[in-house]
Amino acid sequence: MTTPKNTSEIHLFNTQTRTVEPFKPIKDGEVGLYTCGPTVYHYAHIGNLRTYVFEDVLRRLFEASGYKVNHVMNITDVGHLESDADEGEDKIMLAAQREKKSPWEIARFFENAFFEDCQALNLKRPQTVCRATEHIAEMIEFVKELENKGIAYVVDGNVYYDTTKFPTYADFARLDLAHMQEHGRVEQDHRKRNPQDFVLWFSQSKYPNQIMKWESPWGIGFPGWHIECSAMASKYLGSQFDIHCGGIDHIFVHHTNEIAQSEGKFGHKWVNYWLHGEFLVLDQGKMSKSKGDTLTVSTLKEAGYDPIHFRYLCLTTHYRGQLRFSYESLEAARNAYETLHNKLDDWATSAAGAVSEADIRIAADYRTQFWGALSDDLNTPVALSVLWTCLRDDRLSDTAKQDFFTSTDAVLGLAGAVGTELTLTPQQQKLIEEREAARARKDWKRADEIRTALDEQGIVLKDRPTGTDWIVKKLKLSPNPSGLTHS
RNA sequence: GGCGCGGUACACAAGUGGUAAGGGAGAGGUCUGCAAAACCUUUAUACGUCGGUUCGAUUCCGACCCGCGCCUCCA
């Protein structure tokens, strides 16, 4: 591990206490991080992706602060229920029928698609990615133990968690159980003893033609949704770990139930810090897969944007505030990003030599502010603002700016995605040479023709005192290659 | 009905009990053969409305209006 870039103490908003707290790891210098992963029956939409961007920034901040992060993420490839229809069905099964493929093929296909999106957004891959279907045995063990402890009960082959055995059940989500509305949309399961009880294992599937089924002590069936995270998180991170993240919608059902299961089983605190990302919303409200109005990475590409522009957009809003998505905002993010991109390109030729003493002194303030903002519950908007102010401080040399940007990018992750080399075709190279000759003899007409022609191919020429340079325009490239610039 | 979040310039978005970061867009300018890029200048007497506390509130308290989320699979 190199010298940490950040030396500020990290503070995070903990949903458990609803306050910003200083972060104290269980084990010095290490962080156990569990982030709720995707349900792979569909492409991830940009709302989902926003949460993963926030989690990626969190992880990168810890790494930049010298921590060794053990990041675990689940892949939910079974077990979620379709809610809209009264007789819900397994979502993956539905998708399988739609696509005429096996559930296993569907799950794997969308899992791969998910990681391609992640790569396009420059998200670091978790050290451990675990699939629910590969941990059925662990889940069964988990449920068995809850049953042995008398916290779970069996009715007709289904296993239910008895929430009355967990007195603090309502605390995490601050529920007022007495005043909660009876929900009429989903048929009540009369096997439950209490309304809040939830299923740990289904044997009594009400869904016809269930394909994904496993044997269990209670009958052939499949696990309840929440159990996978409890079982896998504790398998890979232990019975108590540092941080658990997810979308804000998980505070109630999912995480509340995970806590009940896990603390019920272990008999002690399970997770020290809970972090939740707010939603990305459209004018009409949030996006949801069931409404069919989802925007995906592909949608953005088709509209002429690079996924990294979306990453930039995410950073302009604090993760605990809703991100009001619009193409106007994305456009603004793209323009800002392109300016950074151009600066990067310029520095490739202008930055040289060592950073001077004066540079170091001036940049020190910016570093303090930048890392201070990120350490203060991941304030990326302020961090970006510090970055811009630094990059426009004319007291600093280009070398110092390049140096500053590079160190901040360990967390922002903006430049990493443009790393792939991109070369000119021989024809393009020849055109540039021809234009140079035309310019030398002041044949401006020919020179402009060539510039226009190259521009249409996505190559923008920059005439500099030292000669003509070029840069790949990331605008309007569709479909977009992952390699974006030569610099 | 219960719980929670938010309303800041043209749009986005930080922030603070003492008078509004930053990026985008618009306008003007520098540079350039022309461009592109970059840079410079400029754009909120004002932070939903009405009260209250205070020497002083956008920032604290109360009421109200509006938008959104969760309570049901959902990032």
XYZ file of C-alpha atoms (C1' of nucleotides) in Angstrom:
562
model
C 0.000 0.000 0.000
C 1.352 3.364 -0.983
C 1.042 6.458 1.169
C -2.625 7.233 1.749
C -3.860 10.207 -0.216
C -6.410 11.000 2.409
C -5.560 11.560 6.025
C -8.860 13.066 7.157
C -10.986 10.978 9.453
C -13.935 9.549 7.564
C -17.421 10.403 8.780
C -20.510 8.645 7.469
C -24.235 8.992 7.899
C -25.438 5.855 9.603
C -29.056 4.963 8.946
C -29.096 3.051 12.197
C -28.650 6.222 14.234
C -29.651 8.767 11.577
C -26.562 10.780 12.347
C -23.149 11.360 10.846
C -20.624 9.344 12.825
C -16.856 9.005 12.712
C -15.915 5.708 11.099
C -14.168 3.203 13.345
C -13.258 -0.098 11.718
C -13.604 -3.373 13.541
C -10.098 -4.262 12.509
C -7.502 -1.534 12.132
C -6.875 -0.564 8.546
C -9.522 -2.851 7.121
C -13.090 -2.449 6.000
C -15.640 -5.173 5.443
C -18.109 -3.804 2.927
C -21.265 -5.511 1.725
C -23.291 -3.911 -1.031
C -26.639 -5.243 -2.185
C -26.229 -6.333 -5.767
C -28.543 -6.612 -8.731
C -31.469 -8.879 -9.364
C -30.550 -10.271 -12.725
C -33.737 -10.590 -14.651
C -33.377 -7.347 -16.549
C -30.813 -4.751 -17.526
C -29.849 -2.438 -14.703
C -31.370 0.994 -15.110
C -29.546 4.212 -14.373
C -31.299 4.520 -11.025
C -29.789 1.225 -9.926
C -26.478 2.310 -11.323
C -26.499 5.528 -9.384
C -26.392 3.532 -6.177
C -23.465 1.491 -7.421
C -21.601 4.673 -8.287
C -22.068 5.927 -4.741
C -20.810 2.626 -3.349
C -17.833 2.704 -5.678
C -16.887 6.176 -4.455
C -17.195 4.946 -0.881
C -14.915 2.019 -1.545
C -12.401 4.160 -3.388
C -12.338 6.687 -0.565
C -11.421 3.975 1.897
C -8.725 2.685 -0.388
C -7.340 6.168 -0.901
C -7.316 6.513 2.874
C -5.095 3.488 3.283
C -7.705 0.891 4.162
C -7.746 -2.575 2.765
C -11.322 -3.007 1.623
C -12.981 -6.371 1.389
C -15.935 -5.684 -0.847
C -18.645 -8.325 -1.218
C -21.653 -8.112 -3.496
C -24.442 -10.570 -4.082
C -26.121 -11.480 -7.332
C -29.777 -12.211 -6.787
C -30.474 -14.820 -9.397
C -33.507 -16.322 -7.721
C -36.210 -15.634 -5.259
C -37.746 -12.270 -5.858
C -41.445 -12.149 -6.329
C -43.421 -10.312 -8.905
C -45.819 -8.132 -6.974
C -48.186 -6.523 -9.386
C -50.050 -9.643 -10.219
C -51.914 -11.151 -7.327
C -50.418 -14.500 -8.062
C -46.831 -13.342 -8.184
C -44.187 -15.222 -10.037
C -40.490 -15.509 -9.854
C -39.118 -12.585 -11.829
C -36.394 -14.564 -13.416
C -38.885 -17.160 -14.453
C -41.032 -14.482 -16.043
C -38.077 -13.135 -17.933
C -37.204 -16.635 -19.014
C -40.636 -17.132 -20.471
C -40.438 -13.775 -22.180
C -37.068 -14.522 -23.723
C -37.726 -18.217 -24.207
C -34.610 -19.206 -22.326
C -33.895 -21.109 -19.149
C -33.828 -19.110 -15.913
C -30.164 -19.958 -15.564
C -29.354 -18.538 -18.969
C -31.339 -15.406 -18.246
C -29.631 -14.817 -14.951
C -26.172 -15.291 -16.393
C -26.918 -13.110 -19.373
C -28.058 -10.154 -17.281
C -25.291 -10.660 -14.777
C -22.781 -10.264 -17.588
C -24.635 -7.256 -18.915
C -24.528 -5.747 -15.451
C -20.773 -6.040 -15.171
C -20.329 -4.566 -18.623
C -22.292 -1.546 -17.453
C -20.176 -1.369 -14.326
C -17.042 -1.374 -16.390
C -18.373 1.414 -18.571
C -18.991 3.425 -15.409
C -15.519 2.641 -14.125
C -16.842 0.802 -11.079
C -14.340 -1.407 -9.327
C -15.388 -5.008 -9.230
C -15.950 -6.354 -5.708
C -13.357 -8.862 -4.570
C -16.191 -11.287 -3.939
C -19.255 -11.571 -6.116
C -21.582 -14.271 -4.843
C -24.611 -15.759 -6.503
C -27.629 -16.684 -4.434
C -28.118 -19.922 -6.327
C -24.661 -21.059 -5.298
C -25.345 -20.522 -1.599
C -28.578 -22.389 -1.071
C -26.915 -24.721 1.417
C -25.715 -21.789 3.541
C -29.210 -20.320 3.508
C -30.773 -23.598 4.580
C -28.281 -23.820 7.443
C -29.132 -20.287 8.431
C -32.842 -20.991 8.469
C -32.328 -24.230 10.366
C -30.563 -22.357 13.099
C -33.332 -19.795 13.365
C -35.792 -22.642 13.598
C -33.739 -24.337 16.316
C -33.655 -21.133 18.279
C -37.415 -20.896 18.119
C -37.354 -17.686 16.121
C -38.843 -19.287 13.046
C -41.926 -21.439 12.610
C -43.114 -23.771 9.906
C -46.574 -23.824 8.385
C -47.401 -26.075 5.445
C -43.762 -26.443 4.507
C -43.078 -22.713 4.530
C -40.739 -21.285 7.121
C -41.559 -17.895 8.598
C -39.570 -15.543 10.760
C -41.434 -14.677 13.920
C -40.895 -10.950 14.298
C -42.330 -10.925 17.788
C -39.176 -12.774 18.859
C -37.125 -9.762 17.843
C -38.362 -6.887 20.014
C -36.341 -4.222 18.241
C -37.761 -5.162 14.849
C -39.375 -1.772 14.226
C -36.398 0.307 15.348
C -34.183 0.322 12.280
C -36.824 1.680 9.929
C -38.483 3.577 12.782
C -41.747 1.894 12.059
C -44.938 2.606 13.834
C -46.332 -0.868 13.522
C -49.665 -0.007 15.056
C -50.373 2.633 12.446
C -49.114 0.893 9.384
C -51.607 0.597 6.625
C -53.065 -2.725 5.796
C -51.956 -3.179 2.254
C -54.636 -4.451 -0.010
C -52.731 -5.044 -3.175
C -51.173 -8.299 -2.175
C -53.222 -11.107 -0.842
C -52.454 -11.741 2.809
C -50.682 -14.947 3.594
C -52.872 -16.445 6.309
C -50.145 -18.797 7.412
C -48.364 -15.870 9.024
C -48.820 -15.344 12.737
C -48.080 -11.636 12.526
C -48.389 -9.212 9.619
C -44.692 -8.361 9.720
C -43.506 -11.943 9.630
C -41.746 -12.898 6.452
C -40.810 -16.043 4.595
C -37.437 -17.670 5.049
C -38.155 -20.669 2.876
C -40.959 -21.435 0.451
C -41.958 -25.033 -0.120
C -45.546 -24.181 -0.737
C -44.952 -22.270 -3.903
C -48.028 -20.624 -5.224
C -46.315 -20.189 -8.537
C -46.933 -22.805 -11.151
C -44.081 -24.332 -13.100
C -41.408 -23.197 -10.698
C -38.129 -24.212 -12.299
C -35.537 -23.167 -9.752
C -36.131 -25.460 -6.796
C -33.976 -27.096 -4.188
C -34.431 -29.762 -1.580
C -34.670 -28.653 1.998
C -35.704 -30.057 5.389
C -39.085 -28.399 4.887
C -39.755 -29.588 1.368
C -38.683 -28.805 -2.164
C -38.726 -25.092 -2.739
C -36.684 -21.938 -2.754
C -35.381 -19.373 -0.287
C -37.090 -16.176 0.794
C -35.581 -13.036 -0.573
C -33.869 -11.611 2.493
C -32.037 -14.692 3.625
C -29.456 -14.612 0.853
C -27.817 -11.421 2.029
C -27.704 -12.550 5.649
C -26.223 -15.897 4.724
C -23.667 -14.666 2.222
C -22.605 -11.518 4.017
C -21.859 -13.435 7.179
C -20.134 -16.186 5.249
C -17.681 -13.811 3.602
C -17.438 -11.017 6.158
C -18.146 -12.725 9.452
C -20.937 -12.453 11.974
C -20.183 -8.769 12.448
C -18.782 -6.411 9.861
C -18.314 -2.736 9.141
C -20.576 -1.455 6.416
C -23.682 -2.568 4.575
C -25.015 -0.452 1.706
C -28.029 -0.369 -0.518
C -30.739 1.795 -1.949
C -32.948 3.792 0.368
C -35.921 1.615 -0.494
C -34.238 -1.242 1.298
C -34.356 0.381 4.682
C -37.694 -1.033 5.385
C -38.424 -4.501 4.215
C -35.095 -5.849 3.087
C -32.572 -4.534 5.565
C -34.990 -4.580 8.450
C -35.519 -8.260 7.829
C -31.851 -8.957 7.294
C -31.105 -7.439 10.677
C -33.854 -9.470 12.321
C -32.537 -12.700 10.823
C -28.886 -12.066 11.431
C -29.065 -10.622 14.896
C -31.619 -13.253 15.739
C -29.144 -15.909 14.743
C -25.943 -14.385 16.112
C -27.384 -12.783 19.188
C -25.358 -9.623 18.764
C -24.994 -6.572 16.565
C -24.460 -7.540 12.957
C -23.497 -4.407 11.005
C -21.874 -1.259 12.392
C -22.737 1.236 9.660
C -25.684 1.201 7.298
C -25.493 3.502 4.297
C -28.319 4.120 1.874
C -28.289 5.911 -1.449
C -31.227 8.070 -2.448
C -33.134 7.578 -5.656
C -32.602 8.944 -9.068
C -35.918 10.416 -10.118
C -37.445 11.546 -13.353
C -39.955 14.333 -13.695
C -42.710 11.830 -13.235
C -41.131 10.298 -10.176
C -38.884 7.322 -9.733
C -38.104 4.847 -12.421
C -39.209 1.343 -11.920
C -38.710 -1.793 -13.855
C -42.355 -2.678 -13.726
C -43.434 0.600 -15.288
C -41.260 -0.092 -18.273
C -39.926 3.452 -18.428
C -36.397 2.523 -17.561
C -33.323 4.209 -18.908
C -30.272 2.044 -19.251
C -26.668 2.525 -20.219
C -27.681 1.558 -23.738
C -30.344 4.258 -23.777
C -27.760 6.854 -22.844
C -25.353 5.612 -25.478
C -28.044 5.738 -28.099
C -28.705 9.318 -27.100
C -25.050 10.045 -27.798
C -23.617 10.025 -24.305
C -20.767 8.090 -22.848
C -21.531 6.203 -19.613
C -18.755 8.121 -17.903
C -20.803 11.291 -18.388
C -23.429 9.685 -16.224
C -20.834 8.887 -13.596
C -19.895 12.560 -13.556
C -23.544 13.505 -13.212
C -23.887 11.226 -10.195
C -20.954 12.948 -8.527
C -22.588 16.362 -8.847
C -25.296 15.390 -6.351
C -24.840 14.181 -2.805
C -25.704 10.499 -2.492
C -28.350 11.151 0.170
C -30.271 13.575 -1.998
C -32.459 12.623 -4.902
C -30.845 13.037 -8.275
C -33.265 14.705 -10.628
C -32.337 13.166 -13.914
C -32.887 14.957 -17.181
C -31.039 15.082 -20.447
C -30.329 18.738 -19.733
C -28.424 17.710 -16.619
C -26.670 14.934 -18.429
C -25.720 17.403 -21.135
C -24.254 19.707 -18.486
C -22.329 16.777 -17.046
C -21.023 15.875 -20.462
C -19.817 19.391 -21.156
C -18.082 19.621 -17.817
C -16.552 16.218 -18.328
C -15.363 17.115 -21.802
C -13.624 20.158 -20.412
C -11.763 17.952 -17.972
C -11.008 15.591 -20.779
C -9.531 18.403 -22.849
C -7.445 19.581 -19.956
C -6.104 16.105 -19.518
C -5.224 16.098 -23.159
C -3.526 19.474 -22.945
C -1.488 18.482 -19.926
C -0.163 15.511 -21.823
C 1.948 18.001 -23.746
C 2.194 20.971 -21.400
C 2.934 19.336 -18.086
C 6.562 18.584 -17.531
C 9.152 18.480 -14.839
C 8.714 18.336 -11.114
C 6.086 20.067 -9.041
C 7.649 23.145 -7.478
C 7.736 24.027 -3.812
C 5.295 26.848 -4.402
C 2.955 24.478 -6.220
C 3.021 22.059 -3.359
C 2.243 24.784 -0.873
C -0.726 26.101 -2.824
C -2.073 22.681 -3.717
C -1.926 21.600 -0.094
C -4.957 23.731 0.716
C -6.910 22.228 -2.109
C -5.964 18.742 -1.048
C -7.163 19.398 2.457
C -10.447 20.747 1.185
C -10.943 18.001 -1.351
C -10.336 15.100 1.000
C -12.116 16.872 3.790
C -15.244 17.101 1.672
C -15.153 13.459 0.692
C -14.424 12.378 4.223
C -17.445 14.343 5.369
C -20.027 11.766 4.392
C -18.937 11.608 0.764
C -19.609 15.166 -0.269
C -18.757 14.718 -3.928
C -20.351 17.994 -5.117
C -18.040 19.977 -2.885
C -15.087 17.809 -3.834
C -15.761 18.568 -7.491
C -16.064 22.233 -6.735
C -12.645 22.177 -5.058
C -11.240 20.363 -8.043
C -12.524 22.983 -10.474
C -11.271 25.847 -8.363
C -7.860 24.248 -8.234
C -7.763 23.589 -11.963
C -8.554 27.239 -12.620
C -6.059 28.646 -10.170
C -3.490 30.370 -12.366
C -0.911 30.322 -9.617
C -0.503 26.614 -10.246
C 1.524 25.070 -13.033
C -0.023 22.548 -15.381
C 2.187 19.930 -13.849
C 0.737 20.648 -10.427
C -2.792 20.559 -11.769
C -2.205 17.294 -13.535
C -0.742 15.905 -10.346
C -3.697 17.100 -8.307
C -6.233 15.724 -10.728
C -4.509 12.374 -10.852
C -4.570 11.989 -7.097
C -8.218 12.976 -6.803
C -9.166 10.667 -9.593
C -8.375 7.699 -7.403
C -11.796 8.371 -5.938
C -13.635 10.239 -8.662
C -12.758 7.594 -11.222
C -13.291 9.847 -14.196
C -10.077 9.434 -16.123
C -9.710 5.727 -15.701
C -12.389 5.039 -18.236
C -10.572 6.905 -20.949
C -7.364 5.003 -20.613
C -7.567 2.804 -23.650
C -5.302 3.818 -26.476
C -7.015 4.799 -29.636
C -5.051 5.246 -32.785
C -5.700 6.941 -36.072
C -6.185 4.971 -39.207
C -3.465 5.435 -41.830
C -5.942 7.412 -43.911
C -6.679 9.777 -41.043
C -2.986 10.145 -40.353
C -2.404 10.947 -44.014
C -5.179 13.535 -44.005
C -3.637 15.322 -41.072
C -0.304 15.452 -42.854
C -1.944 16.711 -45.995
C -3.672 19.416 -44.012
C -0.410 20.479 -42.459
C 0.988 20.937 -45.938
C -2.091 22.860 -47.029
C -1.802 25.159 -44.061
C 1.851 25.744 -44.803
C 0.983 27.033 -48.243
C -2.036 28.886 -46.784
C -4.540 26.785 -48.668
C -7.194 27.402 -46.029
C -9.992 25.964 -48.135
C -8.388 22.527 -48.342
C -7.301 22.666 -44.714
C -10.840 23.348 -43.561
C -12.243 20.610 -45.768
C -9.986 18.097 -44.108
C -10.815 19.343 -40.652
C -14.513 19.010 -41.380
C -14.054 15.536 -42.777
C -12.163 14.360 -39.721
C -14.644 16.012 -37.417
C -17.347 13.900 -38.975
C -15.282 10.866 -38.079
C -15.145 12.011 -34.470
C -11.606 13.398 -34.647
C -11.206 16.980 -33.533
C -8.072 18.810 -34.615
C -6.340 21.365 -32.463
C -3.820 23.633 -34.114
C -1.166 24.472 -31.617
C 1.993 26.505 -31.960
C 3.873 23.230 -31.829
C 1.813 21.566 -34.528
C -1.534 19.940 -34.981
C -2.843 17.708 -32.251
C -6.036 15.709 -32.252
C -8.513 14.379 -29.779
C -11.366 11.944 -30.039
C -14.676 13.571 -29.569
C -16.817 11.583 -27.161
C -19.911 13.305 -28.298
C -22.345 11.576 -30.539
C -20.469 8.326 -30.751
C -22.925 5.549 -31.011
C -22.438 2.803 -30.276
C -19.560 3.896 -28.188
C -16.283 2.043 -28.033
C -14.781 1.798 -24.604
C -11.556 3.366 -25.789
C -12.097 7.052 -25.968
C -8.911 8.960 -26.348
C -5.320 8.593 -27.249
C -4.045 10.520 -24.280
C -53.694 6.946 7.466
C -48.294 6.110 9.499
C -43.064 7.262 8.551
C -39.332 10.054 5.819
C -36.960 13.528 2.207
C -36.907 17.969 -0.465
C -38.400 23.174 -2.387
C -31.558 27.927 -3.518
C -30.439 31.858 -10.107
C -32.437 29.911 -17.092
C -31.826 24.587 -15.664
C -28.578 21.523 -12.067
C -26.407 21.622 -7.272
C -23.393 22.716 -2.421
C -23.553 25.520 1.919
C -23.693 28.639 6.432
C -26.940 31.984 12.722
C -23.767 37.444 10.127
C -25.226 38.456 4.639
C -25.014 33.015 -1.212
C -19.391 27.049 -3.547
C -18.992 24.784 -8.180
C -20.125 22.960 -13.074
C -23.578 23.814 -17.278
C -26.214 27.276 -20.402
C -26.630 32.549 -22.108
C -23.991 37.326 -23.137
C -19.360 39.949 -24.002
C -14.055 39.449 -24.673
C -8.705 37.328 -25.327
C -6.173 33.904 -28.445
C -6.446 31.835 -33.678
C -5.625 32.180 -41.081
C -10.504 30.500 -39.629
C -11.730 27.103 -36.055
C -11.354 23.896 -31.887
C -9.585 23.979 -27.021
C -8.415 27.021 -23.086
C -8.749 31.480 -20.469
C -11.120 36.237 -18.714
C -15.598 39.182 -17.535
C -20.720 38.842 -16.609
C -25.763 36.575 -14.908
C -29.706 35.281 -7.190
C -30.373 42.428 -2.372
C -31.595 36.490 -2.827
C -32.470 30.802 -0.773
C -41.449 27.850 -1.356
C -45.270 31.092 1.763
C -46.540 33.300 6.412
C -45.355 33.925 11.386
C -41.834 33.325 15.760
C -36.884 33.255 18.388
C -32.498 36.521 17.687
C -28.668 42.392 17.471
C -29.050 39.544 12.950
C -32.123 33.627 9.549
C -31.678 31.146 3.501
C -29.585 28.591 7.782
C -33.227 27.455 14.365
C -38.780 26.812 15.783
C -44.097 26.602 14.225
C -47.938 26.575 10.627
C -49.179 26.239 5.667
C -48.515 25.274 0.256
C -46.079 22.287 -3.427
C -43.072 18.048 -5.163
C -41.103 13.204 -4.116
C -40.157 8.554 -1.583
C -41.271 4.293 1.734
C -45.271 1.485 4.106
C -46.038 -4.038 -1.686
C -41.048 -6.743 -5.745
C -37.898 -2.422 -6.305
C -31.214 0.902 -6.111
